[in-house]
mmCIF file of C-alpha atoms and ligand atoms in Angstrom:
data_model
loop_
_atom_site.group_PDB
_atom_site.id
_atom_site.type_symbol
_atom_site.label_atom_id
_atom_site.label_comp_id
_atom_site.label_asym_id
_atom_site.label_seq_id
_atom_site.Cartn_x
_atom_site.Cartn_y
_atom_site.Cartn_z
ATOM 1 C CA MET Q 211 -7.091 -0.362 16.854
ATOM 2 C CA SER Q 212 -5.055 -2.234 14.530
ATOM 3 C CA VAL Q 213 -1.937 -0.030 13.686
ATOM 4 C CA LEU Q 214 -3.116 -0.413 10.317
ATOM 5 C CA GLU Q 215 -5.879 1.000 11.594
ATOM 6 C CA SER Q 216 -3.760 3.343 13.200
ATOM 7 C CA PHE Q 217 -1.951 4.606 10.386
ATOM 8 C CA GLY Q 218 -4.882 5.387 8.007
ATOM 9 C CA SER Q 219 -5.656 7.298 10.774
ATOM 10 C CA ALA Q 220 -2.258 8.929 11.795
ATOM 11 C CA LEU Q 221 -2.147 9.810 7.950
ATOM 12 C CA LEU Q 222 -5.662 11.546 7.504
ATOM 13 C CA THR Q 223 -4.721 13.726 11.358
ATOM 14 C CA GLY Q 224 -1.701 15.034 9.475
ATOM 15 C CA ASN Q 225 -0.224 12.800 12.454
ATOM 16 C CA VAL Q 226 1.887 11.076 9.374
ATOM 17 C CA LYS Q 227 3.470 13.306 6.988
ATOM 18 C CA VAL Q 228 3.989 12.465 2.816
ATOM 19 C CA ILE Q 229 6.915 13.965 1.111
ATOM 20 C CA ASP Q 230 7.948 13.401 -2.332
ATOM 21 C CA LEU Q 231 11.197 12.815 -2.744
ATOM 22 C CA THR Q 232 11.084 12.896 -6.638
ATOM 23 C CA HIS Q 233 11.729 14.936 -9.713
ATOM 24 C CA THR Q 234 8.675 15.745 -12.151
ATOM 25 C CA LEU Q 235 9.569 14.052 -15.850
ATOM 26 C CA ASP Q 236 10.745 17.109 -18.210
ATOM 27 C CA PRO Q 237 13.035 16.613 -21.335
ATOM 28 C CA GLU Q 238 15.082 18.872 -20.602
ATOM 29 C CA PHE Q 239 16.116 17.074 -17.444
ATOM 30 C CA PRO Q 240 19.610 16.159 -17.520
ATOM 31 C CA VAL Q 241 21.108 12.526 -17.242
ATOM 32 C CA LEU Q 242 23.317 10.131 -17.412
ATOM 33 C CA VAL Q 243 26.138 10.924 -20.586
ATOM 34 C CA LEU Q 244 29.172 7.907 -20.404
ATOM 35 C CA PRO Q 245 32.049 8.035 -23.016
ATOM 36 C CA PRO Q 246 31.340 8.358 -26.743
ATOM 37 C CA GLU Q 247 32.379 4.765 -27.056
ATOM 38 C CA PHE Q 248 29.018 3.197 -24.786
ATOM 39 C CA GLY Q 249 25.516 3.433 -25.663
ATOM 40 C CA GLN Q 250 23.783 6.695 -24.658
ATOM 41 C CA CYS Q 251 20.537 7.351 -22.339
ATOM 42 C CA GLU Q 252 18.095 8.650 -23.638
ATOM 43 C CA PRO Q 253 16.045 11.588 -22.250
ATOM 44 C CA PHE Q 254 12.615 11.948 -21.046
ATOM 45 C CA ARG Q 255 11.430 12.074 -23.957
ATOM 46 C CA ILE Q 256 7.087 13.086 -24.964
ATOM 47 C CA GLU Q 257 4.449 13.625 -28.402
ATOM 48 C CA GLU Q 258 0.372 15.065 -27.819
ATOM 49 C CA VAL Q 259 -1.325 12.065 -29.789
ATOM 50 C CA SER Q 260 -4.870 14.319 -28.450
ATOM 51 C CA LYS Q 261 -5.728 17.259 -26.679
ATOM 52 C CA TYR Q 262 -9.979 17.550 -27.157
ATOM 53 C CA ASP Q 263 -9.244 18.209 -31.074
ATOM 54 C CA GLU Q 264 -9.519 15.931 -33.735
ATOM 55 C CA ARG Q 265 -6.857 12.903 -32.963
ATOM 56 C CA GLY Q 266 -10.066 12.477 -29.886
ATOM 57 C CA PRO Q 267 -12.490 15.388 -29.100
ATOM 58 C CA ALA Q 268 -13.082 13.886 -25.974
ATOM 59 C CA TRP Q 269 -9.706 13.096 -24.061
ATOM 60 C CA TYR Q 270 -6.086 13.680 -24.084
ATOM 61 C CA TRP Q 271 -3.552 11.560 -23.929
ATOM 62 C CA ARG Q 272 0.539 11.225 -25.033
ATOM 63 C CA ASN Q 273 3.398 8.872 -26.077
ATOM 64 C CA PHE Q 274 6.604 9.100 -23.882
ATOM 65 C CA SER Q 275 9.394 7.574 -23.762
ATOM 66 C CA CYS Q 276 12.770 7.677 -22.158
ATOM 67 C CA ASN Q 277 15.721 4.823 -20.759
ATOM 68 C CA GLU Q 278 15.115 3.342 -17.519
ATOM 69 C CA HIS Q 279 17.204 5.296 -15.564
ATOM 70 C CA THR Q 280 16.188 8.647 -16.764
ATOM 71 C CA GLY Q 281 15.006 11.212 -14.025
ATOM 72 C CA THR Q 282 14.706 10.254 -10.478
ATOM 73 C CA HIS Q 283 14.702 6.645 -10.361
ATOM 74 C CA PHE Q 284 15.345 2.890 -8.532
ATOM 75 C CA ASP Q 285 18.254 0.442 -9.622
ATOM 76 C CA ALA Q 286 17.987 -2.368 -9.532
ATOM 77 C CA PRO Q 287 20.734 -5.066 -8.337
ATOM 78 C CA VAL Q 288 20.892 -6.313 -12.426
ATOM 79 C CA HIS Q 289 22.189 -2.656 -13.743
ATOM 80 C CA TRP Q 290 24.968 -3.960 -12.826
ATOM 81 C CA VAL Q 291 27.187 -7.205 -14.564
ATOM 82 C CA THR Q 292 28.645 -8.316 -10.264
ATOM 83 C CA GLY Q 293 24.543 -8.786 -9.526
ATOM 84 C CA LYS Q 294 23.280 -9.977 -12.726
ATOM 85 C CA ASP Q 295 22.620 -13.407 -11.551
ATOM 86 C CA VAL Q 296 21.137 -11.890 -8.124
ATOM 87 C CA PRO Q 297 17.681 -14.064 -7.455
ATOM 88 C CA ASN Q 298 14.472 -11.567 -7.882
ATOM 89 C CA GLY Q 299 16.613 -9.011 -9.261
ATOM 90 C CA SER Q 300 14.989 -6.924 -11.472
ATOM 91 C CA VAL Q 301 12.029 -5.203 -10.903
ATOM 92 C CA ASP Q 302 10.222 -7.460 -11.936
ATOM 93 C CA THR Q 303 10.960 -10.299 -9.661
ATOM 94 C CA ILE Q 304 12.152 -8.040 -6.539
ATOM 95 C CA ARG Q 305 9.673 -9.000 -3.645
ATOM 96 C CA PRO Q 306 6.874 -5.562 -3.070
ATOM 97 C CA ASP Q 307 7.674 -5.702 0.953
ATOM 98 C CA HIS Q 308 11.235 -3.763 -0.056
ATOM 99 C CA PHE Q 309 9.723 -1.375 -2.134
ATOM 100 C CA ILE Q 310 8.691 0.179 2.578
ATOM 101 C CA ARG Q 311 11.812 0.305 3.563
ATOM 102 C CA PRO Q 312 13.064 2.521 6.647
ATOM 103 C CA ALA Q 313 15.454 5.188 6.334
ATOM 104 C CA CYS Q 314 18.633 7.234 7.409
ATOM 105 C CA VAL Q 315 19.465 9.838 5.849
ATOM 106 C CA MET Q 316 23.514 11.458 6.805
ATOM 107 C CA ASP Q 317 23.365 14.958 5.369
ATOM 108 C CA PHE Q 318 26.419 15.976 4.076
ATOM 109 C CA SER Q 319 25.670 18.756 2.935
ATOM 110 C CA LYS Q 320 27.874 21.801 4.154
ATOM 111 C CA GLU Q 321 30.541 19.078 2.871
ATOM 112 C CA ALA Q 322 29.351 19.510 -0.585
ATOM 113 C CA ALA Q 323 28.807 22.637 -1.076
ATOM 114 C CA ALA Q 324 32.227 23.357 -0.441
ATOM 115 C CA ASP Q 325 33.690 20.509 -1.658
ATOM 116 C CA GLU Q 326 32.269 19.124 -6.129
ATOM 117 C CA ASP Q 327 34.225 16.022 -5.342
ATOM 118 C CA PHE Q 328 33.248 15.024 -1.901
ATOM 119 C CA ILE Q 329 34.055 11.868 -1.592
ATOM 120 C CA LEU Q 330 32.133 9.885 1.371
ATOM 121 C CA THR Q 331 34.244 7.379 3.385
ATOM 122 C CA ALA Q 332 33.554 4.691 5.860
ATOM 123 C CA GLU Q 333 34.636 7.055 8.368
ATOM 124 C CA HIS Q 334 32.547 9.860 8.283
ATOM 125 C CA ILE Q 335 30.244 6.784 8.092
ATOM 126 C CA LYS Q 336 30.805 6.313 11.588
ATOM 127 C CA VAL Q 337 31.446 9.785 12.543
ATOM 128 C CA TRP Q 338 27.372 10.404 11.925
ATOM 129 C CA GLU Q 339 27.085 6.547 14.053
ATOM 130 C CA ALA Q 340 28.676 7.940 17.256
ATOM 131 C CA GLU Q 341 25.381 11.254 17.009
ATOM 132 C CA HIS Q 342 22.691 9.718 16.274
ATOM 133 C CA GLY Q 343 23.144 5.823 16.921
ATOM 134 C CA ALA Q 344 23.827 2.738 14.334
ATOM 135 C CA ILE Q 345 22.694 2.470 10.175
ATOM 136 C CA PRO Q 346 20.230 -0.349 11.338
ATOM 137 C CA ALA Q 347 19.846 -2.940 9.354
ATOM 138 C CA ASP Q 348 17.655 -3.095 6.082
ATOM 139 C CA HIS Q 349 17.368 1.126 6.269
ATOM 140 C CA TRP Q 350 17.785 2.835 2.626
ATOM 141 C CA VAL Q 351 21.240 5.417 3.399
ATOM 142 C CA LEU Q 352 19.245 8.328 1.831
ATOM 143 C CA PHE Q 353 23.256 10.426 1.217
ATOM 144 C CA ARG Q 354 21.947 14.508 1.453
ATOM 145 C CA THR Q 355 23.684 16.439 -0.764
ATOM 146 C CA ASP Q 356 21.156 19.119 -1.439
ATOM 147 C CA TRP Q 357 22.500 18.682 -5.098
ATOM 148 C CA SER Q 358 18.369 18.868 -6.086
ATOM 149 C CA LYS Q 359 18.773 22.534 -5.565
ATOM 150 C CA ARG Q 360 21.355 23.124 -8.116
ATOM 151 C CA SER Q 361 19.628 22.534 -11.720
ATOM 152 C CA GLY Q 362 20.591 22.409 -15.884
ATOM 153 C CA LEU Q 363 24.646 21.541 -16.418
ATOM 154 C CA GLU Q 364 25.834 22.225 -12.694
ATOM 155 C CA TYR Q 365 23.507 19.401 -12.170
ATOM 156 C CA ALA Q 366 25.347 16.773 -14.739
ATOM 157 C CA ASN Q 367 28.432 18.734 -13.907
ATOM 158 C CA VAL Q 368 30.217 17.112 -16.815
ATOM 159 C CA ARG Q 369 33.264 19.032 -17.326
ATOM 160 C CA GLU Q 370 35.920 18.122 -19.921
ATOM 161 C CA ASP Q 371 38.065 15.974 -17.668
ATOM 162 C CA GLY Q 372 34.651 14.264 -16.401
ATOM 163 C CA ALA Q 373 31.330 14.986 -13.658
ATOM 164 C CA HIS Q 374 32.327 15.999 -10.787
ATOM 165 C CA THR Q 375 29.561 14.997 -7.960
ATOM 166 C CA PRO Q 376 30.208 13.631 -5.153
ATOM 167 C CA GLY Q 377 29.517 9.996 -3.875
ATOM 168 C CA PRO Q 378 30.825 6.856 -1.571
ATOM 169 C CA ASP Q 379 34.487 5.920 -1.998
ATOM 170 C CA THR Q 380 34.594 1.650 -1.622
ATOM 171 C CA SER Q 381 35.403 1.993 1.666
ATOM 172 C CA ALA Q 382 31.790 3.416 2.469
ATOM 173 C CA VAL Q 383 30.206 1.282 0.183
ATOM 174 C CA ARG Q 384 31.768 -1.556 1.511
ATOM 175 C CA TYR Q 385 30.705 -0.725 5.888
ATOM 176 C CA LEU Q 386 26.844 0.421 4.344
ATOM 177 C CA VAL Q 387 26.638 -3.616 3.483
ATOM 178 C CA GLU Q 388 29.510 -5.955 5.512
ATOM 179 C CA GLU Q 389 29.241 -4.406 9.094
ATOM 180 C CA ARG Q 390 25.366 -2.859 8.150
ATOM 181 C CA ASN Q 391 23.330 -4.869 5.397
ATOM 182 C CA VAL Q 392 21.857 -1.456 4.397
ATOM 183 C CA HIS Q 393 18.805 -1.764 1.876
ATOM 184 C CA GLY Q 394 19.789 -0.066 -0.785
ATOM 185 C CA LEU Q 395 22.179 4.217 -0.778
ATOM 186 C CA GLY Q 396 19.833 6.652 -1.834
ATOM 187 C CA VAL Q 397 21.260 10.430 -3.562
ATOM 188 C CA GLU Q 398 20.993 13.828 -4.958
ATOM 189 C CA THR Q 399 22.720 13.470 -8.278
ATOM 190 C CA ILE Q 400 22.369 11.198 -11.457
ATOM 191 C CA GLY Q 401 24.356 7.863 -9.478
ATOM 192 C CA THR Q 402 24.687 6.586 -6.211
ATOM 193 C CA ASP Q 403 28.498 6.728 -7.469
ATOM 194 C CA ALA Q 404 30.483 9.814 -7.456
ATOM 195 C CA GLY Q 405 32.020 11.694 -10.354
ATOM 196 C CA LYS Q 406 34.701 10.351 -10.169
ATOM 197 C CA GLY Q 407 34.281 6.624 -9.247
ATOM 198 C CA GLY Q 408 35.359 5.131 -12.152
ATOM 199 C CA ALA Q 409 38.475 5.763 -11.146
ATOM 200 C CA PHE Q 410 38.419 3.870 -7.848
ATOM 201 C CA ASP Q 411 39.101 -0.400 -6.860
ATOM 202 C CA PRO Q 412 36.368 -1.739 -7.665
ATOM 203 C CA PRO Q 413 35.731 1.285 -10.349
ATOM 204 C CA TYR Q 414 32.194 2.917 -9.666
ATOM 205 C CA PRO Q 415 31.757 0.816 -5.917
ATOM 206 C CA ALA Q 416 28.780 2.068 -5.508
ATOM 207 C CA HIS Q 417 26.684 0.077 -8.301
ATOM 208 C CA ASN Q 418 29.702 -2.517 -8.645
ATOM 209 C CA ILE Q 419 29.636 -4.414 -4.950
ATOM 210 C CA LEU Q 420 25.970 -2.927 -3.495
ATOM 211 C CA HIS Q 421 23.462 -4.777 -6.422
ATOM 212 C CA GLY Q 422 26.649 -7.288 -5.812
ATOM 213 C CA ALA Q 423 25.110 -8.130 -2.842
ATOM 214 C CA GLY Q 424 22.189 -7.645 -3.844
ATOM 215 C CA LYS Q 425 21.006 -3.770 -2.885
ATOM 216 C CA TYR Q 426 19.221 -1.388 -4.922
ATOM 217 C CA GLY Q 427 19.967 2.102 -5.464
ATOM 218 C CA LEU Q 428 17.776 5.679 -5.979
ATOM 219 C CA GLN Q 429 18.940 8.832 -7.825
ATOM 220 C CA CYS Q 430 17.813 11.939 -7.908
ATOM 221 C CA LEU Q 431 16.527 12.040 -5.704
ATOM 222 C CA ARG Q 432 15.044 15.698 -4.532
ATOM 223 C CA ASN Q 433 13.103 17.797 -0.581
ATOM 224 C CA LEU Q 434 15.969 15.170 1.345
ATOM 225 C CA ASP Q 435 17.093 18.027 3.257
ATOM 226 C CA GLN Q 436 12.801 18.575 4.968
ATOM 227 C CA LEU Q 437 12.903 14.103 6.568
ATOM 228 C CA PRO Q 438 14.497 13.628 9.629
ATOM 229 C CA ALA Q 439 17.628 12.119 10.216
ATOM 230 C CA LYS Q 440 15.885 8.720 11.501
ATOM 231 C CA GLY Q 441 12.442 7.504 11.161
ATOM 232 C CA ALA Q 442 11.173 8.086 7.608
ATOM 233 C CA VAL Q 443 9.590 5.806 5.471
ATOM 234 C CA ILE Q 444 10.365 5.296 1.615
ATOM 235 C CA VAL Q 445 8.244 4.278 -0.629
ATOM 236 C CA SER Q 446 10.617 3.887 -4.483
ATOM 237 C CA THR Q 447 7.567 1.186 -6.110
ATOM 238 C CA PRO Q 448 9.635 1.209 -9.519
ATOM 239 C CA LEU Q 449 7.429 0.073 -12.091
ATOM 240 C CA LYS Q 450 6.865 -3.696 -13.679
ATOM 241 C CA ILE Q 451 9.209 -3.521 -16.258
ATOM 242 C CA LYS Q 452 9.456 -6.890 -17.892
ATOM 243 C CA ASP Q 453 13.548 -7.902 -16.533
ATOM 244 C CA GLY Q 454 13.951 -3.584 -16.185
ATOM 245 C CA SER Q 455 17.109 -3.350 -14.877
ATOM 246 C CA GLY Q 456 15.489 0.145 -12.836
ATOM 247 C CA SER Q 457 12.831 2.504 -13.391
ATOM 248 C CA PRO Q 458 11.032 5.962 -13.289
ATOM 249 C CA LEU Q 459 9.458 6.823 -10.342
ATOM 250 C CA ARG Q 460 7.407 8.183 -7.947
ATOM 251 C CA VAL Q 461 9.576 8.024 -4.343
ATOM 252 C CA LEU Q 462 7.998 9.214 -0.790
ATOM 253 C CA ALA Q 463 8.680 10.080 1.955
ATOM 254 C CA LEU Q 464 6.914 9.357 5.332
ATOM 255 C CA VAL Q 465 7.158 11.031 8.513
ATOM 256 C CA ASP Q 466 6.042 11.898 11.463
ATOM 257 C CA GLY Q 467 3.265 15.002 11.213
HETATM 258 MN MN1 MN I 24 20.280 4.414 -12.036
#
């Protein structure tokens, strides 16, 4: 059998399982809130057009609208100023094979439970690699914090002094990009950067360094606790929005059954 015949068979027999890493798009789902002097990200909105009624007797459909960075979503290189000139850097021009890539999952859920401002450093990644082996090139790195199990105000976790959510520091992002040439960084929080990431050097190092290097981001993931440290394959295909900086999407993980 060819590789794909084997794969198709494994999907049907359950030897390959599909795990949904996506939150439901819902008007209540939190979005990133920026300081008031900046433009704001609109939440998901929905309006009914007809539902088997006088507006359309046999059909049901709705209009929806949202920001490109609403719900579980993909960040393209052009999202950040450092990535504005990356070739094929918007969601409509990214190479389609880049939407299917293997992943490493780093579990720092205990650390994030103990410290809502947990900062992932290069040293943490090296400790993970000592146990699991080096992160191979062109793999997603998915940062498990179990943050997806929070809801409501505790999810964005913004207080008067700003957001309190875990994320990487500059050393971690540089290590992933420069030493490991990763495909991108996926997180369970609203942004790939920590809540305090604006105070780092450079500010928002995940956005700054990843996108400047043509790497990608995935945010608001869930079910990372169902994935192995190595061996999952991620399918993440954003909407083909012209010049899109990102897009809500369905993110699926394929794992051995
Ligand atoms: Mn985003």
